């Protein structure tokens, strides 16, 4: 995901900002909101998992609590400082090449919707390099409906405003996402490349992945295996 023009406001200051523009403080206390249950239902019991783009461990914690062994990867040392239940690797996903393979490679946060073709190919190359021959790659994709029009979403003390929506050529969407939590506000400009199911499956096949299985009715969660 391409995130540009980030800012933090309120309180004593914006705190640490990651290389992609994400405010660390926003994600420290973020919950799994059922995403861990979707993942757990699609993978083996007590799996060895490589989590790409783990952030502060929103999903790492519930996965390790279920008995999975997780290696958590993020390019931000400030994010990784909050991951305490798993081994960590500080690296960009595109450059990551480990000397072991995993039962599961997990890549969430709509990274597959990066608007740059070359970046997407490198992300998927890491997934295929690090998954075992009989393993599974779990992906989360962007739901185009979420950027269909401006709107406000509220969950407990978290307010999310989606504004300045643009529908750009090539089925690319952009929007400004403003999060307000406990009186503090952070804004990020997000640009995503949308895909139909057929386009996504062709992209995966180019990377050597097939046997696609959609895990949720909206097709935002899916698994794929090496061809």
PDB file of C-alpha atoms in Angstrom:
ATOM      1  CA  UNK A   1       0.000   0.000   0.000  1.00  0.00           C
ATOM      2  CA  UNK A   2       1.300   3.434  -0.899  1.00  0.00           C
ATOM      3  CA  UNK A   3       0.758   5.825   2.011  1.00  0.00           C
ATOM      4  CA  UNK A   4       1.785   9.432   1.532  1.00  0.00           C
ATOM      5  CA  UNK A   5       1.414  12.766   3.283  1.00  0.00           C
ATOM      6  CA  UNK A   6       1.010  11.384   6.801  1.00  0.00           C
ATOM      7  CA  UNK A   7       0.616  13.636   9.820  1.00  0.00           C
ATOM      8  CA  UNK A   8      -0.058  13.248  13.526  1.00  0.00           C
ATOM      9  CA  UNK A   9      -1.815  15.805  15.651  1.00  0.00           C
ATOM     10  CA  UNK A  10      -2.966  16.234  19.233  1.00  0.00           C
ATOM     11  CA  UNK A  11      -1.555  15.152  22.573  1.00  0.00           C
ATOM     12  CA  UNK A  12       2.159  15.724  23.055  1.00  0.00           C
ATOM     13  CA  UNK A  13       3.144  15.064  19.443  1.00  0.00           C
ATOM     14  CA  UNK A  14       2.806  12.549  16.614  1.00  0.00           C
ATOM     15  CA  UNK A  15       5.331  10.012  17.936  1.00  0.00           C
ATOM     16  CA  UNK A  16       7.281   7.649  15.695  1.00  0.00           C
ATOM     17  CA  UNK A  17       6.318   7.413  12.022  1.00  0.00           C
ATOM     18  CA  UNK A  18       7.363   4.365   9.968  1.00  0.00           C
ATOM     19  CA  UNK A  19       9.052   4.532   6.541  1.00  0.00           C
ATOM     20  CA  UNK A  20       5.678   4.044   4.821  1.00  0.00           C
ATOM     21  CA  UNK A  21       4.127   6.851   6.861  1.00  0.00           C
ATOM     22  CA  UNK A  22       2.226   4.812   9.448  1.00  0.00           C
ATOM     23  CA  UNK A  23       2.011   6.299  12.960  1.00  0.00           C
ATOM     24  CA  UNK A  24       3.225   3.649  15.407  1.00  0.00           C
ATOM     25  CA  UNK A  25       1.092   4.925  18.293  1.00  0.00           C
ATOM     26  CA  UNK A  26      -2.105   4.380  16.309  1.00  0.00           C
ATOM     27  CA  UNK A  27      -1.465   0.636  16.080  1.00  0.00           C
ATOM     28  CA  UNK A  28      -0.001  -0.159  19.513  1.00  0.00           C
ATOM     29  CA  UNK A  29      -3.347  -1.036  21.093  1.00  0.00           C
ATOM     30  CA  UNK A  30      -5.191  -2.122  17.927  1.00  0.00           C
ATOM     31  CA  UNK A  31      -7.219  -5.311  18.264  1.00  0.00           C
ATOM     32  CA  UNK A  32      -7.473  -8.277  15.916  1.00  0.00           C
ATOM     33  CA  UNK A  33     -11.233  -7.759  15.344  1.00  0.00           C
ATOM     34  CA  UNK A  34     -11.695 -11.354  14.176  1.00  0.00           C
ATOM     35  CA  UNK A  35      -8.937 -11.359  11.556  1.00  0.00           C
ATOM     36  CA  UNK A  36      -6.980 -13.886  13.618  1.00  0.00           C
ATOM     37  CA  UNK A  37      -9.966 -16.229  13.538  1.00  0.00           C
ATOM     38  CA  UNK A  38     -10.138 -16.084   9.731  1.00  0.00           C
ATOM     39  CA  UNK A  39      -6.427 -16.872   9.513  1.00  0.00           C
ATOM     40  CA  UNK A  40      -6.480 -19.632  12.133  1.00  0.00           C
ATOM     41  CA  UNK A  41      -9.334 -21.426  10.375  1.00  0.00           C
ATOM     42  CA  UNK A  42      -7.302 -21.599   7.145  1.00  0.00           C
ATOM     43  CA  UNK A  43      -3.959 -22.879   8.454  1.00  0.00           C
ATOM     44  CA  UNK A  44      -2.648 -26.005  10.210  1.00  0.00           C
ATOM     45  CA  UNK A  45      -2.606 -26.314  13.982  1.00  0.00           C
ATOM     46  CA  UNK A  46       0.651 -25.164  15.587  1.00  0.00           C
ATOM     47  CA  UNK A  47       1.983 -23.891  12.266  1.00  0.00           C
ATOM     48  CA  UNK A  48       5.285 -22.146  11.689  1.00  0.00           C
ATOM     49  CA  UNK A  49       4.269 -18.746  10.324  1.00  0.00           C
ATOM     50  CA  UNK A  50       6.220 -15.988   8.606  1.00  0.00           C
ATOM     51  CA  UNK A  51       4.229 -12.789   9.147  1.00  0.00           C
ATOM     52  CA  UNK A  52       5.168 -10.104   6.635  1.00  0.00           C
ATOM     53  CA  UNK A  53       4.442  -6.536   7.722  1.00  0.00           C
ATOM     54  CA  UNK A  54       3.548  -7.415  11.308  1.00  0.00           C
ATOM     55  CA  UNK A  55       3.396  -3.848  12.610  1.00  0.00           C
ATOM     56  CA  UNK A  56       3.074  -3.758  16.390  1.00  0.00           C
ATOM     57  CA  UNK A  57       1.858  -7.361  16.603  1.00  0.00           C
ATOM     58  CA  UNK A  58      -1.904  -6.903  16.310  1.00  0.00           C
ATOM     59  CA  UNK A  59      -2.190 -10.376  14.759  1.00  0.00           C
ATOM     60  CA  UNK A  60       1.098 -11.798  16.046  1.00  0.00           C
ATOM     61  CA  UNK A  61      -0.145 -11.886  19.631  1.00  0.00           C
ATOM     62  CA  UNK A  62      -3.348 -13.884  19.055  1.00  0.00           C
ATOM     63  CA  UNK A  63      -1.559 -16.281  16.696  1.00  0.00           C
ATOM     64  CA  UNK A  64       1.173 -17.076  19.202  1.00  0.00           C
ATOM     65  CA  UNK A  65      -1.486 -17.409  21.913  1.00  0.00           C
ATOM     66  CA  UNK A  66      -3.009 -20.182  19.774  1.00  0.00           C
ATOM     67  CA  UNK A  67       0.310 -22.038  19.835  1.00  0.00           C
ATOM     68  CA  UNK A  68       1.640 -21.017  16.424  1.00  0.00           C
ATOM     69  CA  UNK A  69       5.354 -20.248  16.078  1.00  0.00           C
ATOM     70  CA  UNK A  70       5.689 -16.861  14.400  1.00  0.00           C
ATOM     71  CA  UNK A  71       8.591 -14.987  12.873  1.00  0.00           C
ATOM     72  CA  UNK A  72       7.379 -11.390  12.585  1.00  0.00           C
ATOM     73  CA  UNK A  73       8.849  -9.091   9.920  1.00  0.00           C
ATOM     74  CA  UNK A  74       8.588  -5.325   9.625  1.00  0.00           C
ATOM     75  CA  UNK A  75      10.813  -2.591   8.219  1.00  0.00           C
ATOM     76  CA  UNK A  76      10.162  -0.361  11.243  1.00  0.00           C
ATOM     77  CA  UNK A  77      12.175  -1.019  14.425  1.00  0.00           C
ATOM     78  CA  UNK A  78       9.674   1.202  16.262  1.00  0.00           C
ATOM     79  CA  UNK A  79       6.863  -1.178  15.286  1.00  0.00           C
ATOM     80  CA  UNK A  80       8.893  -4.286  16.125  1.00  0.00           C
ATOM     81  CA  UNK A  81       9.711  -2.939  19.584  1.00  0.00           C
ATOM     82  CA  UNK A  82       6.107  -3.756  20.534  1.00  0.00           C
ATOM     83  CA  UNK A  83       6.273  -7.383  19.322  1.00  0.00           C
ATOM     84  CA  UNK A  84       7.150  -9.456  22.371  1.00  0.00           C
ATOM     85  CA  UNK A  85       5.636 -12.915  21.736  1.00  0.00           C
ATOM     86  CA  UNK A  86       7.548 -13.876  18.585  1.00  0.00           C
ATOM     87  CA  UNK A  87      10.954 -13.724  16.973  1.00  0.00           C
ATOM     88  CA  UNK A  88      11.395 -10.611  14.846  1.00  0.00           C
ATOM     89  CA  UNK A  89      13.277  -9.573  11.718  1.00  0.00           C
ATOM     90  CA  UNK A  90      13.725  -5.927  10.752  1.00  0.00           C
ATOM     91  CA  UNK A  91      13.634  -5.841   6.948  1.00  0.00           C
ATOM     92  CA  UNK A  92      11.613  -4.618   4.025  1.00  0.00           C
ATOM     93  CA  UNK A  93       9.456  -7.432   2.697  1.00  0.00           C
ATOM     94  CA  UNK A  94      10.791  -7.009  -0.829  1.00  0.00           C
ATOM     95  CA  UNK A  95      14.397  -7.577   0.286  1.00  0.00           C
ATOM     96  CA  UNK A  96      13.715 -10.421   2.736  1.00  0.00           C
ATOM     97  CA  UNK A  97      15.326 -13.769   1.935  1.00  0.00           C
ATOM     98  CA  UNK A  98      15.526 -16.183   4.870  1.00  0.00           C
ATOM     99  CA  UNK A  99      17.351 -19.528   4.918  1.00  0.00           C
ATOM    100  CA  UNK A 100      14.280 -21.452   6.075  1.00  0.00           C
ATOM    101  CA  UNK A 101      10.770 -22.170   4.809  1.00  0.00           C
ATOM    102  CA  UNK A 102       7.456 -21.867   6.645  1.00  0.00           C
ATOM    103  CA  UNK A 103       4.135 -23.715   6.768  1.00  0.00           C
ATOM    104  CA  UNK A 104       2.393 -20.371   6.339  1.00  0.00           C
ATOM    105  CA  UNK A 105       3.431 -17.038   4.864  1.00  0.00           C
ATOM    106  CA  UNK A 106       1.019 -14.308   5.942  1.00  0.00           C
ATOM    107  CA  UNK A 107       0.842 -10.935   4.180  1.00  0.00           C
ATOM    108  CA  UNK A 108      -1.965  -8.642   5.306  1.00  0.00           C
ATOM    109  CA  UNK A 109      -2.719  -4.913   5.291  1.00  0.00           C
ATOM    110  CA  UNK A 110      -3.619  -4.895   1.584  1.00  0.00           C
ATOM    111  CA  UNK A 111       0.057  -4.965   0.588  1.00  0.00           C
ATOM    112  CA  UNK A 112      -0.933  -6.989  -2.464  1.00  0.00           C
ATOM    113  CA  UNK A 113      -2.752  -3.831  -3.650  1.00  0.00           C
ATOM    114  CA  UNK A 114       0.445  -1.764  -3.878  1.00  0.00           C
ATOM    115  CA  UNK A 115       0.016   0.520  -6.922  1.00  0.00           C
ATOM    116  CA  UNK A 116       3.543  -0.193  -8.208  1.00  0.00           C
ATOM    117  CA  UNK A 117       3.754  -3.309 -10.426  1.00  0.00           C
ATOM    118  CA  UNK A 118       7.400  -3.977  -9.589  1.00  0.00           C
ATOM    119  CA  UNK A 119       6.751  -3.746  -5.843  1.00  0.00           C
ATOM    120  CA  UNK A 120       3.870  -6.229  -6.081  1.00  0.00           C
ATOM    121  CA  UNK A 121       6.049  -8.711  -7.940  1.00  0.00           C
ATOM    122  CA  UNK A 122       8.807  -8.440  -5.337  1.00  0.00           C
ATOM    123  CA  UNK A 123       6.340  -8.864  -2.478  1.00  0.00           C
ATOM    124  CA  UNK A 124       4.969 -12.043  -4.035  1.00  0.00           C
ATOM    125  CA  UNK A 125       8.480 -13.281  -4.817  1.00  0.00           C
ATOM    126  CA  UNK A 126       9.217 -13.155  -1.092  1.00  0.00           C
ATOM    127  CA  UNK A 127       6.032 -15.106  -0.352  1.00  0.00           C
ATOM    128  CA  UNK A 128       6.910 -17.867  -2.816  1.00  0.00           C
ATOM    129  CA  UNK A 129      10.544 -17.997  -1.696  1.00  0.00           C
ATOM    130  CA  UNK A 130       9.696 -18.474   1.980  1.00  0.00           C
ATOM    131  CA  UNK A 131       6.730 -20.869   1.885  1.00  0.00           C
ATOM    132  CA  UNK A 132       7.219 -24.640   2.016  1.00  0.00           C
ATOM    133  CA  UNK A 133       6.304 -26.703  -1.016  1.00  0.00           C
ATOM    134  CA  UNK A 134       3.207 -27.988   0.782  1.00  0.00           C
ATOM    135  CA  UNK A 135       2.573 -24.723   2.637  1.00  0.00           C
ATOM    136  CA  UNK A 136       0.046 -21.941   2.180  1.00  0.00           C
ATOM    137  CA  UNK A 137       0.252 -18.203   1.521  1.00  0.00           C
ATOM    138  CA  UNK A 138      -2.470 -16.180   3.268  1.00  0.00           C
ATOM    139  CA  UNK A 139      -3.254 -12.777   1.762  1.00  0.00           C
ATOM    140  CA  UNK A 140      -5.535  -9.886   2.597  1.00  0.00           C
ATOM    141  CA  UNK A 141      -6.634  -7.665  -0.268  1.00  0.00           C
ATOM    142  CA  UNK A 142      -8.279  -4.255  -0.354  1.00  0.00           C
ATOM    143  CA  UNK A 143     -12.063  -4.130  -0.663  1.00  0.00           C
ATOM    144  CA  UNK A 144     -12.854  -1.611  -3.396  1.00  0.00           C
ATOM    145  CA  UNK A 145     -16.175  -0.864  -1.718  1.00  0.00           C
ATOM    146  CA  UNK A 146     -14.336   0.760   1.194  1.00  0.00           C
ATOM    147  CA  UNK A 147     -13.187   3.621  -1.038  1.00  0.00           C
ATOM    148  CA  UNK A 148     -16.389   3.860  -3.076  1.00  0.00           C
ATOM    149  CA  UNK A 149     -17.346   7.166  -1.476  1.00  0.00           C
ATOM    150  CA  UNK A 150     -16.511   9.335   1.552  1.00  0.00           C
ATOM    151  CA  UNK A 151     -17.799   7.950   4.853  1.00  0.00           C
ATOM    152  CA  UNK A 152     -17.227   7.745   8.581  1.00  0.00           C
ATOM    153  CA  UNK A 153     -16.842   4.506  10.568  1.00  0.00           C
ATOM    154  CA  UNK A 154     -16.886   4.311  14.344  1.00  0.00           C
ATOM    155  CA  UNK A 155     -15.835   1.441  16.621  1.00  0.00           C
ATOM    156  CA  UNK A 156     -15.762   1.998  20.379  1.00  0.00           C
ATOM    157  CA  UNK A 157     -13.355   4.951  20.834  1.00  0.00           C
ATOM    158  CA  UNK A 158     -11.931   4.762  17.290  1.00  0.00           C
ATOM    159  CA  UNK A 159     -13.301   7.065  14.581  1.00  0.00           C
ATOM    160  CA  UNK A 160     -12.221   6.599  10.971  1.00  0.00           C
ATOM    161  CA  UNK A 161     -13.068   9.194   8.344  1.00  0.00           C
ATOM    162  CA  UNK A 162     -12.502   8.343   4.672  1.00  0.00           C
ATOM    163  CA  UNK A 163     -12.391  11.555   2.643  1.00  0.00           C
ATOM    164  CA  UNK A 164     -10.981  13.136  -0.545  1.00  0.00           C
ATOM    165  CA  UNK A 165     -11.782   9.962  -2.477  1.00  0.00           C
ATOM    166  CA  UNK A 166     -10.397   9.784  -6.022  1.00  0.00           C
ATOM    167  CA  UNK A 167     -11.087   7.088  -8.626  1.00  0.00           C
ATOM    168  CA  UNK A 168      -8.053   7.210 -10.880  1.00  0.00           C
ATOM    169  CA  UNK A 169      -7.320   5.642 -14.274  1.00  0.00           C
ATOM    170  CA  UNK A 170      -6.350   1.980 -14.304  1.00  0.00           C
ATOM    171  CA  UNK A 171      -8.761   1.028 -11.484  1.00  0.00           C
ATOM    172  CA  UNK A 172      -6.664   2.841  -8.883  1.00  0.00           C
ATOM    173  CA  UNK A 173      -8.324   4.461  -5.863  1.00  0.00           C
ATOM    174  CA  UNK A 174      -6.976   7.090  -3.480  1.00  0.00           C
ATOM    175  CA  UNK A 175      -8.394   8.440  -0.244  1.00  0.00           C
ATOM    176  CA  UNK A 176      -7.353  10.244   2.904  1.00  0.00           C
ATOM    177  CA  UNK A 177      -7.922   8.120   6.009  1.00  0.00           C
ATOM    178  CA  UNK A 178      -8.131  10.071   9.261  1.00  0.00           C
ATOM    179  CA  UNK A 179      -8.063   8.092  12.490  1.00  0.00           C
ATOM    180  CA  UNK A 180      -9.114   9.633  15.793  1.00  0.00           C
ATOM    181  CA  UNK A 181      -8.392   7.630  18.944  1.00  0.00           C
ATOM    182  CA  UNK A 182      -8.562   8.933  22.513  1.00  0.00           C
ATOM    183  CA  UNK A 183      -8.467  12.538  21.358  1.00  0.00           C
ATOM    184  CA  UNK A 184      -5.504  12.112  18.999  1.00  0.00           C
ATOM    185  CA  UNK A 185      -5.697  12.288  15.233  1.00  0.00           C
ATOM    186  CA  UNK A 186      -3.569  10.854  12.415  1.00  0.00           C
ATOM    187  CA  UNK A 187      -4.121  11.223   8.662  1.00  0.00           C
ATOM    188  CA  UNK A 188      -2.722   9.141   5.814  1.00  0.00           C
ATOM    189  CA  UNK A 189      -3.138   9.415   2.061  1.00  0.00           C
ATOM    190  CA  UNK A 190      -3.636   5.893   0.721  1.00  0.00           C
ATOM    191  CA  UNK A 191      -3.370   4.775  -2.912  1.00  0.00           C
ATOM    192  CA  UNK A 192      -4.397   1.242  -3.910  1.00  0.00           C
ATOM    193  CA  UNK A 193      -4.534  -0.805  -7.094  1.00  0.00           C
ATOM    194  CA  UNK A 194      -7.823  -2.688  -7.310  1.00  0.00           C
ATOM    195  CA  UNK A 195      -8.143  -6.138  -8.880  1.00  0.00           C
ATOM    196  CA  UNK A 196     -10.968  -8.312 -10.036  1.00  0.00           C
ATOM    197  CA  UNK A 197     -10.716 -11.915  -8.861  1.00  0.00           C
ATOM    198  CA  UNK A 198      -9.539 -12.912 -12.317  1.00  0.00           C
ATOM    199  CA  UNK A 199      -6.822 -10.241 -12.382  1.00  0.00           C
ATOM    200  CA  UNK A 200      -5.630 -11.188  -8.919  1.00  0.00           C
ATOM    201  CA  UNK A 201      -5.471 -14.878  -9.767  1.00  0.00           C
ATOM    202  CA  UNK A 202      -3.467 -14.062 -12.914  1.00  0.00           C
ATOM    203  CA  UNK A 203      -1.040 -12.000 -10.813  1.00  0.00           C
ATOM    204  CA  UNK A 204      -0.617 -14.885  -8.383  1.00  0.00           C
ATOM    205  CA  UNK A 205      -0.113 -17.374 -11.198  1.00  0.00           C
ATOM    206  CA  UNK A 206       2.640 -15.187 -12.652  1.00  0.00           C
ATOM    207  CA  UNK A 207       4.354 -15.453  -9.253  1.00  0.00           C
ATOM    208  CA  UNK A 208       3.960 -19.237  -9.181  1.00  0.00           C
ATOM    209  CA  UNK A 209       0.902 -19.372  -6.916  1.00  0.00           C
ATOM    210  CA  UNK A 210      -2.437 -21.035  -7.598  1.00  0.00           C
ATOM    211  CA  UNK A 211      -5.148 -23.160  -5.961  1.00  0.00           C
ATOM    212  CA  UNK A 212      -6.759 -19.948  -4.733  1.00  0.00           C
ATOM    213  CA  UNK A 213      -9.369 -20.311  -1.999  1.00  0.00           C
ATOM    214  CA  UNK A 214     -11.376 -17.291  -0.841  1.00  0.00           C
ATOM    215  CA  UNK A 215     -11.934 -17.327   2.906  1.00  0.00           C
ATOM    216  CA  UNK A 216     -14.588 -14.620   3.305  1.00  0.00           C
ATOM    217  CA  UNK A 217     -17.733 -13.729   1.325  1.00  0.00           C
ATOM    218  CA  UNK A 218     -16.231 -10.404   0.224  1.00  0.00           C
ATOM    219  CA  UNK A 219     -13.100 -12.186  -1.095  1.00  0.00           C
ATOM    220  CA  UNK A 220     -10.791  -9.903   0.885  1.00  0.00           C
ATOM    221  CA  UNK A 221      -9.074 -12.884   2.529  1.00  0.00           C
ATOM    222  CA  UNK A 222      -7.653 -15.730   0.475  1.00  0.00           C
ATOM    223  CA  UNK A 223      -5.098 -18.493   0.423  1.00  0.00           C
ATOM    224  CA  UNK A 224      -2.854 -19.673  -2.398  1.00  0.00           C
ATOM    225  CA  UNK A 225      -0.340 -22.485  -2.812  1.00  0.00           C
ATOM    226  CA  UNK A 226       2.741 -23.058  -4.921  1.00  0.00           C
ATOM    227  CA  UNK A 227       1.964 -24.401  -8.358  1.00  0.00           C
TER     228      UNK A 227
END
